[in-house]
PDB file of C-alpha atoms in Angstrom:
ATOM      1  CA  GLY H  32      81.415 125.158  80.369  1.00 74.00           C
ATOM      2  CA  GLN H  33      83.099 126.327  83.519  1.00 81.00           C
ATOM      3  CA  GLN H  34      85.276 123.882  85.346  1.00 89.00           C
ATOM      4  CA  VAL H  35      87.675 123.621  88.228  1.00 95.00           C
ATOM      5  CA  MET H  36      91.007 121.875  88.034  1.00 96.00           C
ATOM      6  CA  GLN H  37      92.635 120.097  90.940  1.00 98.00           C
ATOM      7  CA  ILE H  38      96.186 119.016  91.583  1.00 97.00           C
ATOM      8  CA  PRO H  39      97.638 116.623  92.352  1.00 98.00           C
ATOM      9  CA  GLN H  40      95.486 113.779  91.056  1.00 97.00           C
ATOM     10  CA  TYR H  41      96.996 111.364  93.588  1.00 97.00           C
ATOM     11  CA  GLN H  42      99.083 111.818  96.709  1.00 97.00           C
ATOM     12  CA  HIS H  43     100.703 109.119  98.800  1.00 97.00           C
ATOM     13  CA  VAL H  44     102.042 110.234 102.161  1.00 97.00           C
ATOM     14  CA  GLN H  45     103.495 108.616 105.238  1.00 98.00           C
ATOM     15  CA  GLU H  46     101.335 108.995 108.323  1.00 98.00           C
ATOM     16  CA  GLY H  47     102.325 112.199 110.075  1.00 98.00           C
ATOM     17  CA  GLU H  48     103.321 114.036 106.896  1.00 98.00           C
ATOM     18  CA  ASP H  49     101.412 117.057 105.655  1.00 98.00           C
ATOM     19  CA  PHE H  50      99.188 117.110 102.556  1.00 98.00           C
ATOM     20  CA  THR H  51      97.929 119.888 100.316  1.00 98.00           C
ATOM     21  CA  THR H  52      95.526 119.863  97.378  1.00 98.00           C
ATOM     22  CA  TYR H  53      94.929 122.841  95.105  1.00 98.00           C
ATOM     23  CA  CYS H  54      91.878 123.874  93.150  1.00 98.00           C
ATOM     24  CA  ASN H  55      91.790 126.422  90.313  1.00 97.00           C
ATOM     25  CA  SER H  56      89.129 128.083  88.196  1.00 95.00           C
ATOM     26  CA  SER H  57      89.828 130.211  85.120  1.00 92.00           C
ATOM     27  CA  THR H  58      86.943 132.522  86.073  1.00 91.00           C
ATOM     28  CA  THR H  59      85.903 134.164  89.321  1.00 93.00           C
ATOM     29  CA  LEU H  60      83.858 131.998  91.639  1.00 93.00           C
ATOM     30  CA  SER H  61      80.963 132.982  93.879  1.00 91.00           C
ATOM     31  CA  ASN H  62      82.157 130.498  96.423  1.00 92.00           C
ATOM     32  CA  ILE H  63      83.865 127.154  96.680  1.00 95.00           C
ATOM     33  CA  GLN H  64      83.018 124.061  98.680  1.00 96.00           C
ATOM     34  CA  TRP H  65      85.161 121.123  99.735  1.00 98.00           C
ATOM     35  CA  TYR H  66      83.957 117.534 100.122  1.00 98.00           C
ATOM     36  CA  LYS H  67      85.598 114.318 101.219  1.00 98.00           C
ATOM     37  CA  GLN H  68      84.622 110.918  99.876  1.00 98.00           C
ATOM     38  CA  ARG H  69      85.930 107.820 101.607  1.00 97.00           C
ATOM     39  CA  PRO H  70      86.448 104.683  99.492  1.00 96.00           C
ATOM     40  CA  GLY H  71      83.037 103.104  98.919  1.00 94.00           C
ATOM     41  CA  GLY H  72      81.298 106.079 100.526  1.00 96.00           C
ATOM     42  CA  HIS H  73      79.498 109.211  99.494  1.00 97.00           C
ATOM     43  CA  PRO H  74      80.726 112.817  99.464  1.00 98.00           C
ATOM     44  CA  VAL H  75      80.647 114.552 102.829  1.00 97.00           C
ATOM     45  CA  PHE H  76      80.682 118.336 103.079  1.00 97.00           C
ATOM     46  CA  LEU H  77      83.730 119.851 104.767  1.00 98.00           C
ATOM     47  CA  ILE H  78      83.560 123.620 104.285  1.00 97.00           C
ATOM     48  CA  GLN H  79      82.293 126.497 102.180  1.00 95.00           C
ATOM     49  CA  LEU H  80      84.470 129.538 101.441  1.00 96.00           C
ATOM     50  CA  VAL H  81      82.800 132.723 100.284  1.00 94.00           C
ATOM     51  CA  LYS H  82      85.016 135.733 100.950  1.00 96.00           C
ATOM     52  CA  SER H  83      88.119 136.756  99.059  1.00 97.00           C
ATOM     53  CA  GLY H  84      91.243 135.688 100.976  1.00 97.00           C
ATOM     54  CA  GLU H  85      89.218 133.688 103.480  1.00 97.00           C
ATOM     55  CA  VAL H  86      91.017 131.169 105.696  1.00 98.00           C
ATOM     56  CA  LYS H  87      89.152 128.611 107.784  1.00 98.00           C
ATOM     57  CA  LYS H  88      90.468 125.905 110.067  1.00 98.00           C
ATOM     58  CA  GLN H  89      88.940 122.657 111.238  1.00 97.00           C
ATOM     59  CA  LYS H  90      91.325 120.919 113.636  1.00 97.00           C
ATOM     60  CA  ARG H  91      94.159 119.708 111.361  1.00 98.00           C
ATOM     61  CA  LEU H  92      92.519 120.999 108.160  1.00 98.00           C
ATOM     62  CA  THR H  93      93.136 124.514 106.819  1.00 98.00           C
ATOM     63  CA  PHE H  94      91.156 125.875 103.889  1.00 98.00           C
ATOM     64  CA  GLN H  95      92.057 128.981 101.907  1.00 98.00           C
ATOM     65  CA  PHE H  96      90.262 130.973  99.227  1.00 98.00           C
ATOM     66  CA  GLY H  97      92.417 133.124  96.966  1.00 97.00           C
ATOM     67  CA  GLU H  98      92.232 136.883  96.842  1.00 97.00           C
ATOM     68  CA  ALA H  99      90.907 136.770  93.282  1.00 97.00           C
ATOM     69  CA  LYS H 100      88.413 134.029  94.205  1.00 96.00           C
ATOM     70  CA  LYS H 101      89.805 131.804  91.469  1.00 96.00           C
ATOM     71  CA  ASN H 102      91.765 129.326  93.534  1.00 97.00           C
ATOM     72  CA  SER H 103      91.559 127.464  96.789  1.00 98.00           C
ATOM     73  CA  SER H 104      93.598 125.001  98.804  1.00 98.00           C
ATOM     74  CA  LEU H 105      93.094 122.389 101.483  1.00 98.00           C
ATOM     75  CA  HIS H 106      96.010 121.617 103.773  1.00 98.00           C
ATOM     76  CA  ILE H 107      96.068 118.730 106.229  1.00 98.00           C
ATOM     77  CA  THR H 108      98.681 118.807 108.977  1.00 98.00           C
ATOM     78  CA  ALA H 109     100.113 115.538 110.292  1.00 98.00           C
ATOM     79  CA  THR H 110      97.961 113.169 108.265  1.00 98.00           C
ATOM     80  CA  GLN H 111      96.321 110.158 109.870  1.00 98.00           C
ATOM     81  CA  THR H 112      95.006 106.960 108.307  1.00 97.00           C
ATOM     82  CA  THR H 113      91.489 108.295 108.830  1.00 97.00           C
ATOM     83  CA  ASP H 114      92.267 111.049 106.296  1.00 98.00           C
ATOM     84  CA  VAL H 115      92.314 108.519 103.459  1.00 98.00           C
ATOM     85  CA  GLY H 116      89.859 109.348 100.685  1.00 98.00           C
ATOM     86  CA  THR H 117      89.263 111.629  97.733  1.00 98.00           C
ATOM     87  CA  TYR H 118      89.033 115.347  98.356  1.00 98.00           C
ATOM     88  CA  PHE H 119      86.891 117.287  95.908  1.00 98.00           C
ATOM     89  CA  CYS H 120      86.521 120.986  95.520  1.00 98.00           C
ATOM     90  CA  ALA H 121      83.262 122.188  93.967  1.00 96.00           C
ATOM     91  CA  GLY H 122      82.926 125.551  92.287  1.00 94.00           C
ATOM     92  CA  VAL H 123      79.909 127.840  92.294  1.00 90.00           C
ATOM     93  CA  TRP H 124      79.834 130.650  89.724  1.00 87.00           C
ATOM     94  CA  PRO H 125      77.688 133.767  89.720  1.00 82.00           C
ATOM     95  CA  TYR H 126      76.486 133.066  86.195  1.00 73.00           C
ATOM     96  CA  GLY H 127      76.410 130.226  83.728  1.00 59.00           C
ATOM     97  CA  GLN H 128      77.254 126.697  84.762  1.00 57.00           C
ATOM     98  CA  ASN H 129      76.127 126.285  88.295  1.00 73.00           C
ATOM     99  CA  PHE H 130      77.800 123.725  90.493  1.00 85.00           C
ATOM    100  CA  VAL H 131      80.742 121.642  89.310  1.00 92.00           C
ATOM    101  CA  PHE H 132      82.976 119.246  91.160  1.00 96.00           C
ATOM    102  CA  GLY H 133      86.680 119.227  90.450  1.00 97.00           C
ATOM    103  CA  PRO H 134      88.279 115.909  89.457  1.00 98.00           C
ATOM    104  CA  GLY H 135      89.449 115.276  93.018  1.00 98.00           C
ATOM    105  CA  THR H 136      92.719 114.415  94.745  1.00 98.00           C
ATOM    106  CA  ARG H 137      93.003 110.869  96.030  1.00 98.00           C
ATOM    107  CA  LEU H 138      94.963 110.682  99.278  1.00 98.00           C
ATOM    108  CA  SER H 139      96.609 107.511 100.537  1.00 98.00           C
ATOM    109  CA  VAL H 140      98.189 107.482 103.983  1.00 97.00           C
ATOM    110  CA  LEU H 141     100.712 104.783 104.765  1.00 95.00           C
ATOM    111  CA  PRO H 142     100.878 103.785 108.441  1.00 90.00           C
TER     112      PRO H 142
ATOM    113  CA  ASP C 169      67.759 113.957 111.366  1.00 65.00           C
ATOM    114  CA  THR C 170      70.576 114.853 108.958  1.00 69.00           C
ATOM    115  CA  GLU C 171      70.222 111.794 106.794  1.00 92.00           C
ATOM    116  CA  VAL C 172      69.393 111.378 103.136  1.00 97.00           C
ATOM    117  CA  THR C 173      68.149 107.905 102.333  1.00 97.00           C
ATOM    118  CA  GLN C 174      68.186 106.210  98.954  1.00 98.00           C
ATOM    119  CA  THR C 175      66.588 103.007  97.725  1.00 98.00           C
ATOM    120  CA  PRO C 176      67.495 100.576  96.391  1.00 98.00           C
ATOM    121  CA  LYS C 177      71.180 100.246  97.294  1.00 97.00           C
ATOM    122  CA  HIS C 178      71.846  98.132  94.230  1.00 97.00           C
ATOM    123  CA  LEU C 179      69.898  97.736  90.998  1.00 97.00           C
ATOM    124  CA  VAL C 180      70.525  95.529  87.990  1.00 96.00           C
ATOM    125  CA  MET C 181      68.333  96.133  84.974  1.00 94.00           C
ATOM    126  CA  GLY C 182      68.121  95.265  81.337  1.00 91.00           C
ATOM    127  CA  MET C 183      68.031  97.817  78.572  1.00 90.00           C
ATOM    128  CA  THR C 184      64.281  97.372  78.063  1.00 90.00           C
ATOM    129  CA  ASN C 185      63.323  97.633  81.738  1.00 90.00           C
ATOM    130  CA  LYS C 186      61.674 100.517  83.552  1.00 95.00           C
ATOM    131  CA  LYS C 187      62.819 101.167  87.094  1.00 96.00           C
ATOM    132  CA  SER C 188      62.847 103.998  89.603  1.00 97.00           C
ATOM    133  CA  LEU C 189      65.335 105.274  92.142  1.00 98.00           C
ATOM    134  CA  LYS C 190      64.029 106.908  95.297  1.00 98.00           C
ATOM    135  CA  CYS C 191      65.475 109.513  97.618  1.00 98.00           C
ATOM    136  CA  GLU C 192      64.087 110.976 100.838  1.00 98.00           C
ATOM    137  CA  GLN C 193      65.153 113.678 103.294  1.00 97.00           C
ATOM    138  CA  HIS C 194      63.478 115.080 106.388  1.00 92.00           C
ATOM    139  CA  MET C 195      65.721 118.064 107.043  1.00 94.00           C
ATOM    140  CA  GLY C 196      63.264 120.573 105.589  1.00 93.00           C
ATOM    141  CA  HIS C 197      65.600 121.250 102.689  1.00 94.00           C
ATOM    142  CA  ARG C 198      64.059 122.921  99.659  1.00 93.00           C
ATOM    143  CA  ALA C 199      66.648 121.837  97.102  1.00 93.00           C
ATOM    144  CA  MET C 200      67.294 118.284  95.963  1.00 95.00           C
ATOM    145  CA  TYR C 201      69.787 116.957  93.454  1.00 95.00           C
ATOM    146  CA  TRP C 202      70.597 113.926  91.332  1.00 97.00           C
ATOM    147  CA  TYR C 203      74.217 113.144  90.496  1.00 97.00           C
ATOM    148  CA  LYS C 204      75.851 110.424  88.452  1.00 98.00           C
ATOM    149  CA  GLN C 205      79.275 109.174  89.515  1.00 98.00           C
ATOM    150  CA  LYS C 206      81.460 106.831  87.538  1.00 98.00           C
ATOM    151  CA  ALA C 207      84.326 104.975  89.220  1.00 96.00           C
ATOM    152  CA  LYS C 208      87.297 107.209  90.092  1.00 95.00           C
ATOM    153  CA  LYS C 209      85.455 110.286  88.743  1.00 97.00           C
ATOM    154  CA  PRO C 210      83.756 113.203  90.462  1.00 97.00           C
ATOM    155  CA  PRO C 211      79.973 113.384  90.814  1.00 97.00           C
ATOM    156  CA  GLU C 212      78.312 114.929  87.750  1.00 96.00           C
ATOM    157  CA  LEU C 213      75.260 117.056  88.371  1.00 94.00           C
ATOM    158  CA  MET C 214      72.188 115.814  86.492  1.00 95.00           C
ATOM    159  CA  PHE C 215      69.151 117.619  87.905  1.00 94.00           C
ATOM    160  CA  VAL C 216      68.321 120.184  90.561  1.00 92.00           C
ATOM    161  CA  TYR C 217      64.903 120.704  92.088  1.00 93.00           C
ATOM    162  CA  SER C 218      64.259 123.902  93.965  1.00 91.00           C
ATOM    163  CA  TYR C 219      60.993 124.271  95.882  1.00 91.00           C
ATOM    164  CA  GLU C 220      59.710 121.146  94.116  1.00 93.00           C
ATOM    165  CA  LYS C 221      60.281 122.590  90.654  1.00 92.00           C
ATOM    166  CA  LEU C 222      62.917 121.436  88.214  1.00 92.00           C
ATOM    167  CA  SER C 223      65.385 124.287  88.039  1.00 87.00           C
ATOM    168  CA  ILE C 224      68.373 122.664  86.358  1.00 84.00           C
ATOM    169  CA  ASN C 225      68.637 119.880  83.795  1.00 87.00           C
ATOM    170  CA  GLU C 226      72.249 119.435  82.760  1.00 86.00           C
ATOM    171  CA  SER C 227      71.379 118.172  79.263  1.00 88.00           C
ATOM    172  CA  VAL C 228      70.539 114.726  80.579  1.00 94.00           C
ATOM    173  CA  PRO C 229      69.087 112.216  78.045  1.00 95.00           C
ATOM    174  CA  SER C 230      65.336 111.755  78.240  1.00 94.00           C
ATOM    175  CA  ARG C 231      65.727 108.121  79.303  1.00 96.00           C
ATOM    176  CA  PHE C 232      66.302 109.676  82.760  1.00 97.00           C
ATOM    177  CA  SER C 233      63.151 111.332  84.082  1.00 97.00           C
ATOM    178  CA  PRO C 234      63.186 113.066  87.466  1.00 97.00           C
ATOM    179  CA  GLU C 235      60.157 113.653  89.639  1.00 97.00           C
ATOM    180  CA  CYS C 236      59.670 115.539  92.883  1.00 96.00           C
ATOM    181  CA  PRO C 237      56.319 114.473  94.406  1.00 94.00           C
ATOM    182  CA  ASN C 238      56.826 116.664  97.483  1.00 93.00           C
ATOM    183  CA  SER C 239      59.537 118.580  99.281  1.00 90.00           C
ATOM    184  CA  SER C 240      60.897 115.440 100.978  1.00 95.00           C
ATOM    185  CA  LEU C 241      60.925 113.010  98.079  1.00 97.00           C
ATOM    186  CA  LEU C 242      62.836 112.789  94.836  1.00 98.00           C
ATOM    187  CA  ASN C 243      62.548 110.053  92.242  1.00 98.00           C
ATOM    188  CA  LEU C 244      64.543 109.216  89.165  1.00 98.00           C
ATOM    189  CA  HIS C 245      62.653 107.147  86.603  1.00 98.00           C
ATOM    190  CA  LEU C 246      64.791 105.042  84.293  1.00 97.00           C
ATOM    191  CA  HIS C 247      63.759 103.670  80.924  1.00 95.00           C
ATOM    192  CA  ALA C 248      65.654 102.141  78.013  1.00 94.00           C
ATOM    193  CA  LEU C 249      69.036 102.713  79.613  1.00 95.00           C
ATOM    194  CA  GLN C 250      72.337 101.841  77.997  1.00 95.00           C
ATOM    195  CA  PRO C 251      75.223  99.874  79.555  1.00 96.00           C
ATOM    196  CA  GLU C 252      77.244 103.108  79.729  1.00 96.00           C
ATOM    197  CA  ASP C 253      74.635 104.441  82.166  1.00 97.00           C
ATOM    198  CA  SER C 254      75.934 102.005  84.773  1.00 97.00           C
ATOM    199  CA  ALA C 255      77.193 104.133  87.664  1.00 98.00           C
ATOM    200  CA  LEU C 256      76.578 105.218  91.240  1.00 98.00           C
ATOM    201  CA  TYR C 257      73.574 107.544  91.371  1.00 98.00           C
ATOM    202  CA  LEU C 258      73.725 109.955  94.271  1.00 98.00           C
ATOM    203  CA  CYS C 259      70.947 112.051  95.682  1.00 98.00           C
ATOM    204  CA  ALA C 260      71.669 115.158  97.726  1.00 97.00           C
ATOM    205  CA  SER C 261      69.742 117.914  99.439  1.00 96.00           C
ATOM    206  CA  SER C 262      70.495 121.422 100.660  1.00 94.00           C
ATOM    207  CA  GLN C 263      68.631 124.307 102.209  1.00 91.00           C
ATOM    208  CA  GLU C 264      68.460 126.215  98.944  1.00 80.00           C
ATOM    209  CA  ALA C 265      69.838 126.213  95.421  1.00 76.00           C
ATOM    210  CA  GLY C 266      70.014 128.775  92.673  1.00 70.00           C
ATOM    211  CA  THR C 267      72.352 130.545  90.311  1.00 64.00           C
ATOM    212  CA  GLY C 268      75.392 131.435  92.387  1.00 61.00           C
ATOM    213  CA  VAL C 269      73.749 130.173  95.551  1.00 69.00           C
ATOM    214  CA  TYR C 270      74.470 126.680  96.752  1.00 80.00           C
ATOM    215  CA  ASN C 271      74.483 125.654 100.386  1.00 84.00           C
ATOM    216  CA  GLU C 272      76.090 122.664 102.031  1.00 92.00           C
ATOM    217  CA  GLN C 273      74.817 119.509 100.372  1.00 94.00           C
ATOM    218  CA  PHE C 274      73.998 116.351 102.254  1.00 96.00           C
ATOM    219  CA  PHE C 275      74.467 113.231 100.150  1.00 97.00           C
ATOM    220  CA  GLY C 276      72.723 109.901 100.386  1.00 97.00           C
ATOM    221  CA  PRO C 277      74.658 106.626 100.167  1.00 97.00           C
ATOM    222  CA  GLY C 278      73.738 106.197  96.494  1.00 98.00           C
ATOM    223  CA  THR C 279      72.244 103.505  94.301  1.00 98.00           C
ATOM    224  CA  ARG C 280      74.730 101.404  92.390  1.00 98.00           C
ATOM    225  CA  LEU C 281      73.126 100.761  89.011  1.00 97.00           C
ATOM    226  CA  THR C 282      74.209  98.110  86.534  1.00 97.00           C
ATOM    227  CA  VAL C 283      72.627  98.048  83.081  1.00 96.00           C
ATOM    228  CA  LEU C 284      73.007  94.788  81.215  1.00 94.00           C
TER     229      LEU C 284
END
């Protein structure tokens, strides 16, 4: 079935450094969503990207959707300890398999 | 109210037991979901209900039986589970769901299930 890949699997950064996670699908997506899951918590919705080439910002977070709607990225500027958690992308396809989470990128922020 | 509630928080059951997980939302959402999440893995979609009808069953074994009594409630009935079914079971809801159409999902805190 359809799937999305994410890299890196883990990322350790010093507080204040930037962080980026990438998400890729082999087939064109309808849209892509991003979720954050804190340790011991549940996934929390961050954003949905629908349009080709779309860029959205939420404070220190910048989300991009590729022109071909096959890849996406999440960039965090000047990480803080509150950014710790696993960031999942979730792909939605126009046909076939419906809604699939990527494997996630686990972010650790060292104070 | 933007909360999805799930009960119980923890459940330990034997392989011959029958138990149920419950989920409730009062956001007027018409789509509700069950996910299974193993440690250090992403949530795996199990079932989707849209307008109280089962719209997606991701080839889940019949020992898991979902039920949607009304638009606010979602149950997951468990019977004859295996130890490998031990996981965090997450419920979620969204405004709508359908092929190529998925809105923002609100997740509950989950039920941590252990099968002995």
